Amino acid sequence: MTSTHDGGAWARFSSVFPVLLLAQLVLVAMAVSNGVAAAGGGLQGGAIAGIAGAQAVLMLLRAVPLLMLLSVPLLMIKRTLPRVITVGVLWSVFLIVQVMLDQYFQVAHVPLGADLFGYSVAEIRTTLADGAPLGLRGVLAMALPLLVLWLGLLWVARRELKGSPVWSTVLLVAAGIAWILPLPTGAVALKDIASRDLACNKLAWFSGDVWRWFKGEADVAAAPSAMASNEPALDPDFPFLRQEQTPDTLGAYFSPTSDGRPPNVVLIVVEGLGRSFSGPQAPLGSFTPFLDELATRSLYFDNFLANQGRTFGVLPTLIGSAPFAEEGFTALGERMPPHPGLFSVLRQQGYNTAFYNGTDTNFDDERGYMQGQQVQTLVDMNNFGEGYQRNPFSAWGYPDKELVSRVLADNNTLQSPFLMAMQTISMHTSYEFPDQDVYRKQFEQRLQQLQVPEAQRAGYRASTDIYSTIMYTDEQLRRYFTSVEKTPWYANTIFVVTGDHRLPEIPMGEHVDRYHVPLIVFSPLLKRPKRIRAVSSQLDVTPSLMALLSNTYGLKRPAQTAWLGTGLDMAETFRNTHQLPLKQTKTSAPEYLAERWWLHDGKLYELQDGMHLAETDDASVRAWAMQRLQRYTQANAIFMKKNALTPEGLTPKLVAYSAPAAAAAATTAPVAHGLSLTSAELAAVADGVQLTAVFSSGDPKPSRMFVPLAVMSSEDGRELQEVYGQAMQLPPGGSQQVQLKLRLPQDCGGHCYVSVFPSDPDTGKAIGQGRYHLQVDAAATVESSP
């Protein structure tokens, strides 16, 4: 073969590049087909494939400059075989990295980003040990792109294709254009977050998230000039410190204890428990029949939020109401500052404390955190005791059946008053446990009980192991409560049940789903049950419990705290009065929810009734919400620099409960409150239902034009009809009643649901707060449900 000079190598790049492009498209096709198959065919396969292909081509073009820089010297090799091998190895590495990122997504159902760097090697090893086994589809997804690449390179070499320097130059120009174009091409057209995550290019996601992580959060933490002029200055030493004045919102629901002593408290943190598959009107149907029954006897919070998207933050937020630091509070390790939390404050007042976990609590340094909270008894995988069987299918330790048995074994040793926490693990990959076939059969029975349409069951059965695990954990919780009902301390105990985050392996419909978890507050001391529709978060639990214990049961609480939470809101109507940070992974940028405005990835969303997020472009509201996020980020930065939350550390001055002072005029209210639906009622009429809705504007200026829109959908989410009113505009602070009539379609099935909201006259999209999931039964008996 003739020798190759620099120009020849440059030209040859254009001859071999189509081979890499073809291998890239094969890789995408396999990833999308595997993802759609894993979801049981319930995703928009064609649309996902088109968008994924476009993103893959765009990402490949962006990689062209680097590929050229590395490949052209190899293409200068004179002999054909060494040239093919060296280029093939380089490009194989490029493909294998993408295959590995896609395989991670197939297991975790979330793209891998900078969170890879938030865990130790041991923690990564434990996590990967429970990954799904590599089946035939996984093998083909890895092998086919590489096979196409190597066969293509050999074919080009045998044909002695020279390529063209012009086409190589065109590729370089196209690469420059690709860097200008936005990568998420068409992704907004997909209906849910599961489809968008599947379609996104995993290498682009990983690269972008790692770049953001390395760059840091300086852009958010800076900009003090953006702070409102009437904001009080942050304390330079203890920026989160405040007088503790959380109101006792729970006290009215509780009776005195039978012995006059403070009640016991039991916290149960359920791994992966999400609101989308647990509780009344769960969007996917509820697979936790026991927790559903318990909810009817409890204070049940429909619209409750975990503040983290993974387990790393649940203990500091739930029992310490603490900030996230940089990569989660527990990531500070030995630098975690002592601070008052539920365990330490109750221990200071004579409570006996215990914490049970079936896994290794060195993971996420939960052991270090609980020891810092002065827990007396800590039981985990390393000191579980004899006579219990570890899960042979999982590296995480003991399954939930064994955990509950271990906790029950100590029932008779618990000395009142006590605070005990139990953290489950089975609802985590690998979603396997002994005797699982029993619960697989129960899962099939549950599909029948929920009357899931046959056409949708394939999607559920694709996640049989996950749903059967959910039912298994629910059954173990039933066993726990059935057993403790017989103990002498049960009658004077408060039980709190929540999830650490929503498990991601069942596809999510919206971003908020990852944080949306149940909160159940149950006790024999409860005067009456109640469903609460106001939004609260795990940051609010410890402040509210301490307010209850101090006001209603005579304990004391810290005079000053650095708690971020302000207490549980008990309103029966949907609203959010809180301002709170959220963090999906250890290394992700902080998100922020202030009143009904949610900041995520630099975009502003409105949190609407039914826990829906609607993107909005209100610049004044976005600026106000950014000020709230910047203030939190700056306070967080000061805290990390000083490495202290309170001047008193673990032993704060304790004082008796005092009612909070009247709220001062809010200096932090957003510039505009926008359009909202203040009430909606459905009434049965001939051939349908009559909707009476009242729309209001909280703006100090006339509202934007909007159209009242009502949408009726079936139980499986199919839109059945739309009815809209006349376009209107509200005066400042004004309101208007609107009536719309909807017919009752024959294919309504057991129930139909109505959503009503102010919509854009041109696009039909929601432009204000509405009401969602108003329930209508087929017999025209109408009820309003959250």
mmCIF file of C-alpha atoms in Angstrom, residues 44 47-48 50-52 54-55 182-201 205 603:
data_model
loop_
_atom_site.group_PDB
_atom_site.id
_atom_site.type_symbol
_atom_site.label_atom_id
_atom_site.label_comp_id
_atom_site.label_asym_id
_atom_site.label_seq_id
_atom_site.Cartn_x
_atom_site.Cartn_y
_atom_site.Cartn_z
ATOM 1 C CA GLN A 44 -43.448 6.213 22.842
ATOM 2 C CA ALA A 47 -40.639 9.206 19.099
ATOM 3 C CA ILE A 48 -37.981 8.185 21.603
ATOM 4 C CA GLY A 50 -36.063 9.521 16.633
ATOM 5 C CA ILE A 51 -35.063 11.950 19.352
ATOM 6 C CA ALA A 52 -32.382 9.618 20.730
ATOM 7 C CA ALA A 54 -30.853 12.951 16.658
ATOM 8 C CA GLN A 55 -29.159 13.526 20.004
ATOM 9 C CA PRO A 182 -29.121 22.770 21.781
ATOM 10 C CA LEU A 183 -28.622 19.081 22.555
ATOM 11 C CA PRO A 184 -32.106 18.203 23.946
ATOM 12 C CA THR A 185 -33.545 18.267 20.405
ATOM 13 C CA GLY A 186 -37.246 17.438 20.524
ATOM 14 C CA ALA A 187 -37.161 16.015 24.052
ATOM 15 C CA VAL A 188 -39.920 18.348 25.235
ATOM 16 C CA ALA A 189 -42.293 16.554 22.857
ATOM 17 C CA LEU A 190 -42.141 13.415 24.991
ATOM 18 C CA LYS A 191 -44.941 12.975 27.496
ATOM 19 C CA ASP A 192 -43.080 11.986 30.655
ATOM 20 C CA ILE A 193 -39.720 12.063 32.376
ATOM 21 C CA ALA A 194 -39.158 8.332 31.802
ATOM 22 C CA SER A 195 -39.356 8.821 28.033
ATOM 23 C CA ARG A 196 -37.168 11.925 28.133
ATOM 24 C CA ASP A 197 -34.529 10.165 30.242
ATOM 25 C CA LEU A 198 -34.477 7.205 27.872
ATOM 26 C CA ALA A 199 -34.133 9.461 24.830
ATOM 27 C CA CYS A 200 -31.385 11.667 26.246
ATOM 28 C CA ASN A 201 -27.815 10.942 25.202
ATOM 29 C CA TRP A 205 -25.687 13.993 30.192
ATOM 30 C CA LYS A 603 -35.928 26.981 34.964
#
